[in-house]
XYZ file of C-alpha atoms in Angstrom:
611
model
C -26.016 -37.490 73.275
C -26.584 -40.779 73.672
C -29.849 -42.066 74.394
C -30.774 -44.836 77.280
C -33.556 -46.718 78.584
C -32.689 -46.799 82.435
C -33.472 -49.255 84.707
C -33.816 -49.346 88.561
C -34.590 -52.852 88.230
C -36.267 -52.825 91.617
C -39.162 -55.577 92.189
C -41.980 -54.094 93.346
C -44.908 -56.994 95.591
C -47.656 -55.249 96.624
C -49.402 -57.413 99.078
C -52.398 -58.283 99.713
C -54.395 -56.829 102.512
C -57.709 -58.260 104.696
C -59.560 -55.336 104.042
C -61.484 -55.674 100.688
C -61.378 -51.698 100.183
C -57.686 -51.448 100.863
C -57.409 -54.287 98.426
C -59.081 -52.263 95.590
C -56.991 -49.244 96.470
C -53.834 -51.229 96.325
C -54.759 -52.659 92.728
C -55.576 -49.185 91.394
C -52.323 -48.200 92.712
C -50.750 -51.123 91.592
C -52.118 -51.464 88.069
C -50.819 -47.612 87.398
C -47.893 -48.006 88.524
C -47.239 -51.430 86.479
C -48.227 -49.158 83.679
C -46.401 -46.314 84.170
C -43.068 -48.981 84.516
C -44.175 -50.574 81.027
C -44.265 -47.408 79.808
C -40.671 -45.805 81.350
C -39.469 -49.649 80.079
C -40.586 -48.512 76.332
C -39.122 -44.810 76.579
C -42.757 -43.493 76.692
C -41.094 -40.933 79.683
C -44.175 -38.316 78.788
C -46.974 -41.072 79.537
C -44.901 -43.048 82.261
C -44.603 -39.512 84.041
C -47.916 -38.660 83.564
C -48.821 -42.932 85.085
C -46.605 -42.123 88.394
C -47.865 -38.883 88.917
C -51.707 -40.564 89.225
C -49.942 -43.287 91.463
C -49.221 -40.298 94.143
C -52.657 -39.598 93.521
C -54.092 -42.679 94.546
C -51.847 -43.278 96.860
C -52.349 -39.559 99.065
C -56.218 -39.947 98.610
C -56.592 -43.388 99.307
C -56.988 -44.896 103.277
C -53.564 -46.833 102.703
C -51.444 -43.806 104.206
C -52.833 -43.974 107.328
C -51.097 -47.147 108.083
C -48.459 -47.144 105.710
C -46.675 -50.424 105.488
C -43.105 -50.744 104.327
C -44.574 -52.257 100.837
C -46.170 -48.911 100.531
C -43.140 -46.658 101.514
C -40.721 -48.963 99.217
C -43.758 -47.847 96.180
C -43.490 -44.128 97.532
C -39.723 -44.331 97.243
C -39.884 -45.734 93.510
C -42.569 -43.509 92.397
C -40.696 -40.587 93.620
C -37.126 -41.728 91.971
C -39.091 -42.647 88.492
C -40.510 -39.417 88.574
C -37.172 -37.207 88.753
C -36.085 -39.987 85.883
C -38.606 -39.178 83.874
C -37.987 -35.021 84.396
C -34.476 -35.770 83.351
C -35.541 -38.191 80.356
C -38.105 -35.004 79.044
C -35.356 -32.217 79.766
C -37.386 -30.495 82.581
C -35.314 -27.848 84.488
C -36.404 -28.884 88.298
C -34.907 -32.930 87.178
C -31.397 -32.314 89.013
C -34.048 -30.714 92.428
C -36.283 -33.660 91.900
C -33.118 -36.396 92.282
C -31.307 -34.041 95.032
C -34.367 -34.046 97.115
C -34.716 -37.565 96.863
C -31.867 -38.244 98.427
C -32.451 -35.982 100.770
C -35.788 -38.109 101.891
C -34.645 -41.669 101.032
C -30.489 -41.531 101.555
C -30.452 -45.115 102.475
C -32.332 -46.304 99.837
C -31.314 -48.560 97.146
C -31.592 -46.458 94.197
C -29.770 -43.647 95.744
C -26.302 -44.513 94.345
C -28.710 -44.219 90.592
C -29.681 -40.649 91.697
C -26.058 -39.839 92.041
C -25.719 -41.021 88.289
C -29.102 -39.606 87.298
C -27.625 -36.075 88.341
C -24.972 -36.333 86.766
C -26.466 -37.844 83.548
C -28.260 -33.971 83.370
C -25.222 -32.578 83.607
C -23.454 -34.907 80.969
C -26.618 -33.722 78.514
C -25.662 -30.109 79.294
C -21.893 -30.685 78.453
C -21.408 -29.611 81.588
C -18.363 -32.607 82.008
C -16.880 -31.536 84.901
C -19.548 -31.592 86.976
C -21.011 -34.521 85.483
C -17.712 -36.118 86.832
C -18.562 -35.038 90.162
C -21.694 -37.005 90.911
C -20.212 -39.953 88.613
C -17.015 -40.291 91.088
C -19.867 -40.997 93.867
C -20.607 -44.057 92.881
C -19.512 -47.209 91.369
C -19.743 -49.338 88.285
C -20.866 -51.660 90.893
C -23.671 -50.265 91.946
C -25.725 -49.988 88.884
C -26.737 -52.821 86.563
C -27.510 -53.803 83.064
C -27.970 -51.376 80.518
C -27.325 -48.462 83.370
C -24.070 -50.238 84.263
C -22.958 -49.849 80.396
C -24.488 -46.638 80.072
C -22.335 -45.318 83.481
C -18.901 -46.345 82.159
C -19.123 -45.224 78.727
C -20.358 -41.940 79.854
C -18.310 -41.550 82.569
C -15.144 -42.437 79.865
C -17.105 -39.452 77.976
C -16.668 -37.203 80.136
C -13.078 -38.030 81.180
C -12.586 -37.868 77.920
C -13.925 -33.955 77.260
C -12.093 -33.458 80.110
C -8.500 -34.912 78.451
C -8.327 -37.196 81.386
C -7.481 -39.846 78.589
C -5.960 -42.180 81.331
C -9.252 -42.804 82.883
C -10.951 -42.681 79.633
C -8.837 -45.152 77.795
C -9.547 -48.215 79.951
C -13.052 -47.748 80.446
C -13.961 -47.744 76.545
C -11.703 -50.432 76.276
C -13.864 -52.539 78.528
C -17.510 -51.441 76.076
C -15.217 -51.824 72.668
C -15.807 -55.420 72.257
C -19.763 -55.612 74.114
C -23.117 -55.418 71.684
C -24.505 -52.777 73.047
C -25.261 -49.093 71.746
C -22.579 -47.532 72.751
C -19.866 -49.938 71.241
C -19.516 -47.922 68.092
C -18.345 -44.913 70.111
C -16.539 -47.098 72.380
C -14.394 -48.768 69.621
C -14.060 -45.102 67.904
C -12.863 -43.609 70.918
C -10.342 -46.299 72.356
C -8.963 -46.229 68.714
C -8.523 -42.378 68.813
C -6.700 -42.870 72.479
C -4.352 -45.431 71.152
C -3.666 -43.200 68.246
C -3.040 -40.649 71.093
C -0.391 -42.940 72.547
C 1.148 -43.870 69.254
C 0.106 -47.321 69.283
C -0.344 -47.034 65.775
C -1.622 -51.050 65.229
C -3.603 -51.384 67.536
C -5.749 -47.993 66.547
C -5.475 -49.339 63.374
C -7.160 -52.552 64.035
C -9.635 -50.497 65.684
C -10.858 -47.941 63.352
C -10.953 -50.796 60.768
C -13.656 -52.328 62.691
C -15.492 -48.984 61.567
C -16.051 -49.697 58.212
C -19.814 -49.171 57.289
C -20.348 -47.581 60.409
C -22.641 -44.502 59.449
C -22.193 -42.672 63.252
C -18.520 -41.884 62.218
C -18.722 -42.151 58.399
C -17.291 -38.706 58.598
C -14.681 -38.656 61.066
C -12.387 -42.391 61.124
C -11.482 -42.621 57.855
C -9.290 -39.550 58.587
C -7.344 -41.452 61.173
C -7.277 -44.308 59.056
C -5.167 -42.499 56.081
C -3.191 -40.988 58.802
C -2.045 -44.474 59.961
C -1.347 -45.734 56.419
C 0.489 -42.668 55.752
C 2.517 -43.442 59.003
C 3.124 -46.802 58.348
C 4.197 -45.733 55.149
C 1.735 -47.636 52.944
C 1.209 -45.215 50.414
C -0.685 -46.700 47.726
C -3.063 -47.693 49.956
C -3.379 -43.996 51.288
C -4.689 -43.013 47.912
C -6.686 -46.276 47.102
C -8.869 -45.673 50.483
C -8.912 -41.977 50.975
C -9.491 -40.591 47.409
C -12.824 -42.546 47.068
C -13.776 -41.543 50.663
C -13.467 -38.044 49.616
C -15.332 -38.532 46.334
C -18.471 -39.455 47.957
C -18.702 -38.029 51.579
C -17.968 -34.783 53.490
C -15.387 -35.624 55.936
C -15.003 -33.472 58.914
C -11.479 -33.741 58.595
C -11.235 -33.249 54.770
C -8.762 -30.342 55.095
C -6.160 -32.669 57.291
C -6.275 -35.338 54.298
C -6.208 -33.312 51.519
C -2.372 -32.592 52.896
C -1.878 -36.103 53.599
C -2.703 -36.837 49.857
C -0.610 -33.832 48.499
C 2.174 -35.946 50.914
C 1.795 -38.831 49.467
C 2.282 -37.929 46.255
C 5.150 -35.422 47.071
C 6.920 -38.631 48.352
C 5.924 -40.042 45.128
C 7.724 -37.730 43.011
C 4.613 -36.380 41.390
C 4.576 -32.980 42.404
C 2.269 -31.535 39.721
C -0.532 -33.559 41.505
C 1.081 -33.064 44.990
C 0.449 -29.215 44.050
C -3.114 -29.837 43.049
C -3.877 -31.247 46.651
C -1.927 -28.845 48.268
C -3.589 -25.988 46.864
C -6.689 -27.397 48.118
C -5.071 -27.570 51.243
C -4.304 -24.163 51.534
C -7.331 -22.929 50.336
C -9.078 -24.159 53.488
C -6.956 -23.966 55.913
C -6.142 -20.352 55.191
C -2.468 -20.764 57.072
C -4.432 -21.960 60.410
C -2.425 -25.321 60.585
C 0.169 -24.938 57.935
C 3.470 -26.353 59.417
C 6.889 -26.295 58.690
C 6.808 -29.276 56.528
C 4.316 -28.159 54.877
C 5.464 -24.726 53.994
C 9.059 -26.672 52.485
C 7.273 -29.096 50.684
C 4.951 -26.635 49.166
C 7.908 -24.409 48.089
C 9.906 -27.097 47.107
C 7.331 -28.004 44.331
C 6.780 -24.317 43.165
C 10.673 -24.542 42.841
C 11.116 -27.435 40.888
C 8.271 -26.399 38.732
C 10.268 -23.233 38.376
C 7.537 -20.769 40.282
C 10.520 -18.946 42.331
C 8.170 -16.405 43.997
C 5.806 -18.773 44.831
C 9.009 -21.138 46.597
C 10.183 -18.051 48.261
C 6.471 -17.228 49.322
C 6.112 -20.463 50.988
C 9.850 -21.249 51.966
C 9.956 -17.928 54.231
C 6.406 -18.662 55.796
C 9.151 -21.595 57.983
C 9.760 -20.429 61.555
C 11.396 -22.770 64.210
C 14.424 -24.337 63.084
C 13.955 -28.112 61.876
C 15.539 -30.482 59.738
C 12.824 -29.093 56.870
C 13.641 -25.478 57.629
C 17.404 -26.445 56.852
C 16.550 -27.995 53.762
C 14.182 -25.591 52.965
C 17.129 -22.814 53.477
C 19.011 -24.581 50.522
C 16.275 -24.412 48.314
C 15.317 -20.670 49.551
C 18.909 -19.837 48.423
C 18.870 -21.220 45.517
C 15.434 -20.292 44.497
C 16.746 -16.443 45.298
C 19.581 -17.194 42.927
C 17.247 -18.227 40.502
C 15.605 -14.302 40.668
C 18.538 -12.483 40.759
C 19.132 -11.307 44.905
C 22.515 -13.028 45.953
C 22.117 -10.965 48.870
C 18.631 -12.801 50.449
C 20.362 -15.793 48.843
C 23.245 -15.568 50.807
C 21.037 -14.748 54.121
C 19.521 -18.455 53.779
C 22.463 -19.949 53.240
C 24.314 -19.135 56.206
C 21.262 -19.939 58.415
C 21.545 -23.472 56.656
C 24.961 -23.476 57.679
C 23.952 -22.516 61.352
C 21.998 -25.713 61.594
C 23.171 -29.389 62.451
C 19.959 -31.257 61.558
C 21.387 -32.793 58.307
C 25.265 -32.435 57.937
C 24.764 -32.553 54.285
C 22.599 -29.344 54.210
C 25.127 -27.960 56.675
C 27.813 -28.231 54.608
C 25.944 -26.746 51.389
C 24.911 -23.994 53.267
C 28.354 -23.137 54.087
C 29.978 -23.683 50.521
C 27.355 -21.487 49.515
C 27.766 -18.841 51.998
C 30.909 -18.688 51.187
C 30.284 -18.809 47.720
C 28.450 -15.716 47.520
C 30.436 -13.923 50.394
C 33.354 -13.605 47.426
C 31.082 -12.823 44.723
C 29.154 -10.155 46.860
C 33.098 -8.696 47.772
C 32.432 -9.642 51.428
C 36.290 -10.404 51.311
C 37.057 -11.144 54.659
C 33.995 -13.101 55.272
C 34.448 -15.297 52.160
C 37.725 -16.002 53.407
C 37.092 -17.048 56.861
C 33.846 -19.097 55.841
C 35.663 -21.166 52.632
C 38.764 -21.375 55.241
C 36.390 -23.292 57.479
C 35.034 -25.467 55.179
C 38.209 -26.596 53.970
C 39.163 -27.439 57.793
C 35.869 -28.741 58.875
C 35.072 -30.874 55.539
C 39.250 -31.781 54.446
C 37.651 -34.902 52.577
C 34.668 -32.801 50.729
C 33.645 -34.118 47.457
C 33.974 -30.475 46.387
C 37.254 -30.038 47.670
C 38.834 -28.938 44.511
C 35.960 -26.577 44.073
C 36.383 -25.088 48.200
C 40.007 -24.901 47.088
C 39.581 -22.799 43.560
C 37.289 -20.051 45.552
C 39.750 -20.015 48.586
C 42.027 -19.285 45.194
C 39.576 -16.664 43.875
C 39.239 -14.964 47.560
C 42.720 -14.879 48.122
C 43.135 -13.763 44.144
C 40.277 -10.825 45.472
C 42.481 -10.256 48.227
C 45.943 -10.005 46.410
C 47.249 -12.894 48.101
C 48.765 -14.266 45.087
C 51.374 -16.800 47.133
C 48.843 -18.291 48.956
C 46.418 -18.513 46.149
C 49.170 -20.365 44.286
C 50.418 -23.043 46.955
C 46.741 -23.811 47.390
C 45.799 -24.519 43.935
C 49.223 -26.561 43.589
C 48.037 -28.835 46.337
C 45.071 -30.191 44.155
C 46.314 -33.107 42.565
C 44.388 -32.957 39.209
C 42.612 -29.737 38.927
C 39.431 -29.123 36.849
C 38.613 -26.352 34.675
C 37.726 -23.921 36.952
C 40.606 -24.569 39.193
C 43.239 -24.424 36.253
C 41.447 -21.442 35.007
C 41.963 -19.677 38.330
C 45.431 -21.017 38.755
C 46.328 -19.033 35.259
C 45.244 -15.704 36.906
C 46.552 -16.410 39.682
C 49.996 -17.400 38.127
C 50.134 -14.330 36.491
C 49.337 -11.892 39.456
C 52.101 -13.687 41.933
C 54.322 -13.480 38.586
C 54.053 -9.760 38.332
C 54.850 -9.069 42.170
C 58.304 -10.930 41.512
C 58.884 -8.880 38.370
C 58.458 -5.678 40.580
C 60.414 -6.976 42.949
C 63.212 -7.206 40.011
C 63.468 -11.783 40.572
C 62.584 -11.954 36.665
C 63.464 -15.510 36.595
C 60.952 -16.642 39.046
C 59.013 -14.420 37.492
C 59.639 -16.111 33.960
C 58.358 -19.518 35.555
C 54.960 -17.956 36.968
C 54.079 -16.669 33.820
C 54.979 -19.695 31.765
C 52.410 -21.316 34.574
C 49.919 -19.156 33.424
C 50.591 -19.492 29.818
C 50.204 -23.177 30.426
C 46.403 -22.665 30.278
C 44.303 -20.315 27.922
C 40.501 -19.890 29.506
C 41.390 -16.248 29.317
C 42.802 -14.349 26.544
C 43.805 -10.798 28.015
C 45.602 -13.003 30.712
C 47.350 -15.133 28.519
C 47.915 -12.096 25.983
C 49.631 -10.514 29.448
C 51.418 -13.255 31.004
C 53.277 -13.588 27.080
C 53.939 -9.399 27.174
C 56.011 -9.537 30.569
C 57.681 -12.637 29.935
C 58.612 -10.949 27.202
C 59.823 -7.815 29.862
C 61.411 -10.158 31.971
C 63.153 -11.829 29.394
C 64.281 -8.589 28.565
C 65.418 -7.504 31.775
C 67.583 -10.649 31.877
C 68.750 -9.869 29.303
C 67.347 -12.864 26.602
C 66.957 -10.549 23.638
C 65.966 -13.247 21.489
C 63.706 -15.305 23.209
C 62.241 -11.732 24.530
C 61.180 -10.819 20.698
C 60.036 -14.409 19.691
C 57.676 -13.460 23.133
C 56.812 -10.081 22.081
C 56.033 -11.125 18.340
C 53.753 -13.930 20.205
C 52.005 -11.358 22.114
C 50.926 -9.047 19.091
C 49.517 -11.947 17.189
C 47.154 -13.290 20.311
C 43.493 -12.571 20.171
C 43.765 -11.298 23.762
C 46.709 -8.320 22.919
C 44.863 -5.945 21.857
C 42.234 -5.750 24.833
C 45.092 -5.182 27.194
C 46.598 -1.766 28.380
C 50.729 -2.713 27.560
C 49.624 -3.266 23.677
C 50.216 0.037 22.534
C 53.649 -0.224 23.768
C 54.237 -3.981 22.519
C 56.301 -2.629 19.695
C 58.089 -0.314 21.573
C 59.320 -2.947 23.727
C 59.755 -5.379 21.600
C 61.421 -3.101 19.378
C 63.780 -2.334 21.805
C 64.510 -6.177 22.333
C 65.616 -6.519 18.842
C 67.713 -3.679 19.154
C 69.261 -5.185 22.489
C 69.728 -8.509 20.138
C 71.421 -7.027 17.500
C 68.147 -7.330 15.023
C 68.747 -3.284 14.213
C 66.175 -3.655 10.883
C 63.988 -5.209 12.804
C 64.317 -2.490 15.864
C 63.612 -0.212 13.012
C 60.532 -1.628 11.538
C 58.597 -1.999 15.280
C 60.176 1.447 16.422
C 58.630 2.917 13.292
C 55.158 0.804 13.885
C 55.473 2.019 17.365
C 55.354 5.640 16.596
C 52.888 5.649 13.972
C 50.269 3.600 16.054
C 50.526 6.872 18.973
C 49.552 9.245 16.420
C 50.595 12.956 17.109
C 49.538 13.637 20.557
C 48.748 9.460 21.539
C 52.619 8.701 23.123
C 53.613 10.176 25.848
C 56.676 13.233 24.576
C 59.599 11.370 26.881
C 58.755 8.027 25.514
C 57.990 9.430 22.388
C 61.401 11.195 22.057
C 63.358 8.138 23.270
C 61.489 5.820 20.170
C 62.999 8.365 17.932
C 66.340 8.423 19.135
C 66.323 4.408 19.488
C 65.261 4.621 15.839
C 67.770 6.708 14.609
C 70.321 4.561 16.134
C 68.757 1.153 14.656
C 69.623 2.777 11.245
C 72.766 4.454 13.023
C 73.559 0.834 13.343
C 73.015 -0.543 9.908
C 74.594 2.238 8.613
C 71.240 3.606 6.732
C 73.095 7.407 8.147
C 69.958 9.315 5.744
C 67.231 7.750 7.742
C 69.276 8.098 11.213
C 69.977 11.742 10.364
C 66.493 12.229 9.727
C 65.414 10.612 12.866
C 68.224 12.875 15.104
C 67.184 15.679 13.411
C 63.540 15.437 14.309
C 64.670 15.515 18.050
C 67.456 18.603 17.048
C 64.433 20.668 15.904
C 62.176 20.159 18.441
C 64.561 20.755 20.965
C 64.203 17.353 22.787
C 65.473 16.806 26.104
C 67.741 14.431 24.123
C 68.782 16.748 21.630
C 72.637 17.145 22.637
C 72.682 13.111 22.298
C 70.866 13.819 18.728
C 73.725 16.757 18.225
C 76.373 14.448 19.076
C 75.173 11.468 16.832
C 74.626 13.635 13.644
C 77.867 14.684 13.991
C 79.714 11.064 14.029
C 77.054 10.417 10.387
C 78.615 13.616 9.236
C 82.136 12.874 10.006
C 81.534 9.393 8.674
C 80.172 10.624 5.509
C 82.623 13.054 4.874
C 85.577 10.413 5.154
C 83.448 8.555 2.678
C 83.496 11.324 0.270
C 87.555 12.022 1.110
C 87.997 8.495 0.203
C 86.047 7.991 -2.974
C 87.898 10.926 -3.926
């Protein structure tokens, strides 16, 4: 990956011998192999080969061998260990043989600690790390020098690195960061990348910096760079470096900033371009990567710019439980609120409510669970979940509100008293409290009256009456104060009430109106007002029509009628009246009997005494 011009650095003296001939041979020998080192020295390794392998040539056919001297086995021993570098340098597949062998022969030599490195440079070109690893842990920095001394660490912290021993790695590209050489770049790059690792955000920072211009990883840092600004929360300056980058080169990590973009901007509150990046996003990462935040964010926008499938798309895509799946629970529920299925809506809620991440979202989820519990007629669940949130948040901002659906649930649940005492305990209620408090004022009002305690009946319905967001209720809470005035026997005050309840709005919606001036009819009998008895006994009857009043009731209007005129002595109209039941052979008819008779005796001593 890296190429290297190695270096045994090995001084070679061939000296000078008597013999003239052996003098030649050694300057043949010599010359070549000067060459062939000039050559290795250049990176010529096809040529410097091809130099060393006509140095064993002279050297096998020349006299030399037969009394080899230790200057000729030292220039045996180089030949031999340029020649495997060379195989290695050209990619020839007996290289790793060549170097293994030469140990083998010369295991005392100098350059045998550079074989070990050698080998496992071949395997380090094969990606073959681990066993690179294995004949780099057999030698030393120390043993090799110059450029092969560089060349050994940074490939050794290579290889550590593949292997994700970063702890070895770290230190030894921290050592080549700061040192010209050719493999600073990488150096710098990669102890940047470790100290992002290790969240030592400045420092890889500083580092990755020092990569600006560098065309080796034009394509790859300026990821990690937006990533730290992003971090550090320097937002403007995510956007000021990364757009640009983007603009002009590929970036192998393009996908990874396109969501830190769309990020940035989502924390900037504009989510219409937030969307444009994330769609990008998504479109190549195809779901591969897409994380929780992600997925909330993403729905979050599509629900604030009001695409509810979209949010519920994305929102449900959120799997292990975070502080963004809570949140993103709310806006689920809400967003399912927003189509129409209080059922799924509900569903998110409560696992909001399950969650302790935020206590805020916790407590939403809850009210809302609770919320839709009642309005789904889960009864006894809406009253157990609002009955906890009243006990685990008793200083709630929406306490009045917790308060008016306990109200509602206990309303749903015809628990009128405790519906009652609980809306009494907020101090100043709203509209929707007071509006509950009138039904529920009217329900607990009725129970007393059918349990016969008008008065405290009177004073629940005047409770109700005290507020009007509903007509039938206020039309009905006026109609049986009216009855329980009646029963108490306040004729008057009962037919002001009655007379009230006719004229509202809300009367005529209501079951009891057809039968408002029956009773109140009878009211103004009770109180002496027999004309008026008359008039609403009279309205009574014709509203029923022939077959609309029930025949016992219907009988008993007549009879009351006849005796309103009975009682303001009109005796035509009252005979007429008793005479209606007579012929149709009423239940009541002896009463009719008896009262015609009294109109005829009275009438005849009328006519005695005009006489």
């Amino acid at each position: 990956m890296y190429k290297k011009i190695y270096q045994v650095g090995v001084a070679l003296t061939v000296m000078a011998t008597p013999a003239l001939a052996q003098q030649t041979e050694w300057q043949q020998i010599n010359k070549a192999y000067k060459t062939g080192m000039e050559l290795y020295e250049r990176g010529k390794f096809s040529s410097a080969s091809a130099q060393f392998d006509r140095v064993e040539a002279l050297r096998t056919k020349s006299n030399l061998q037969l009394d080899e001297t230790e200057e000729l086995s030292l220039l045996k021993e180089n030949v031999r260990y340029y020649q495997a570098v060379c195989a290695l340098e050209l990619g020839e597949s007996d290289a790793e043989n060549r170097f293994l062998k030469y140990i083998k022969d010369f295991p005392v030599s100098a350059n045998a600690k550079a074989a070990y490195f050698q080998i496992g440079k071949s395997y380090y070109a094969k990606k073959d790390y681990v066993k690179a690893l294995e004949w780099f842990n057999k030698i030393d920095s120390k043993n090799l020098a110059g450029k092969e001394n560089v060349e050994y660490r940074f490939k050794y912290g290579y290889a550590s690195f593949m292997t994700k021993d970063y702890k070895t790695a770290k230190p030894l590209f921290e050592g080549l960061k700061d040192q010209k050489t050719e493999f600073q770049e990488a150096s710098i790059y990669y102890y940047a990348y470790l100290s992002y690792l290790d969240a030592e955000y400045k420092t890889a920072l500083n580092e990755f910096e020092r990569l600006n211009g560098s065309k080796q990883f034009e394509n790859s840092y300026p990821y990690y760079i937006t990533a730290l600004y992003f971090l550090d929360k320097r937002y403007d300056d995510v956007l000021d470096y990364a757009l640009p980058i983007l603009s002009r080169t590929k970036q192998e990590n393009e996908t990874e900033m396109f969501r830190i973009i769309a990020a940035t901007y989502f924390i900037k509150g504009d989510l219409k371009t937030s969307k444009e990046y994330y769609d990008k996003f998504q479109a190549q990462d195809q779901g591969k990567t897409q994380n929780n935040q992600d997925s909330y964010q993403i729905g979050y926008i599509a629900y604030k710019l009001k695409d509810y499938d979209k949010a519920i798309t994305e929102l449900e895509k959120m799997t292990e439980p975070d502080a963004y799946y809570q949140s993103a629970m709310i806006t689920l529920g809400d967003a399912f609120l927003k189509k129409g299925n209080k059922q799924s809506a509900r569903n998110a809620f409560f696992r909001a409510s399950k969650l302790d991440f935020d206590p805020a979202m916790q407590e939403e989820g809850l009210f809302n669970y609770a919320k839709l519990s009642y309005e789904l007629e889960f009864h006894q669940v809406a009253l157990a979940s609002t009955q906890e949130y009243l006990k685990t948040y008793p200083k709630s901002k929406r306490l009045e509100e917790a308060k008016t659906l306990l109200a509602e649930v206990l309303l749903s649940t015809k628990n009128y008293r405790e519906a009652v005492d609980i809306l009494e305990s907020i101090p100043k209620r709203g509209k929707e409290a007071n509006a509950a408090y009138q039904k529920v004022t009217y329900y607990r009002g009725l129970e007393y009256y059918n349990e016969r305690a008008f008065e405290n009946a009177i004073s629940l319905f005047m409770r109700s009456e005290g507020f009007r967001y509903d007509e039938e209720i206020y039309a009905l809470a006026t109609y049986w104060k009216a009855e329980a005035m009646y029963e108490v026997r306040k004729y008057g005050e009962s037919v002001t009430n009655f007379n009230k309840f006719l004229r509202l709005p809300g009367a005529s919606k209501t079951d009891v109106y057809g039968y408002a001036n029956y009773a109140l009819a009878y009211a103004a009998f009770r109180n002496g007002n027999y004309s008026t008895a008359a008039n609403y006994f009279e309205r009574f009857l014709a509203s029923g029509g022939s077959k609309g009043i029930e025949m016992n009731t219907r009988n008993d209007a007549i009879a009351r009628l006849g005796d309103s005129y009975f009682s303001s002595k009109n005796y035509g109209r009252a005979l007429t009246e008793y005479n209606k039941l007579i012929s149709s052979k009423a239940p009541s008819q002896d009463y009719a009997l008896f009262q015609r008779g009294i109109i005829q005796g009275l009438q005849g001593d009328n006519k005695i005494g005009r006489a």
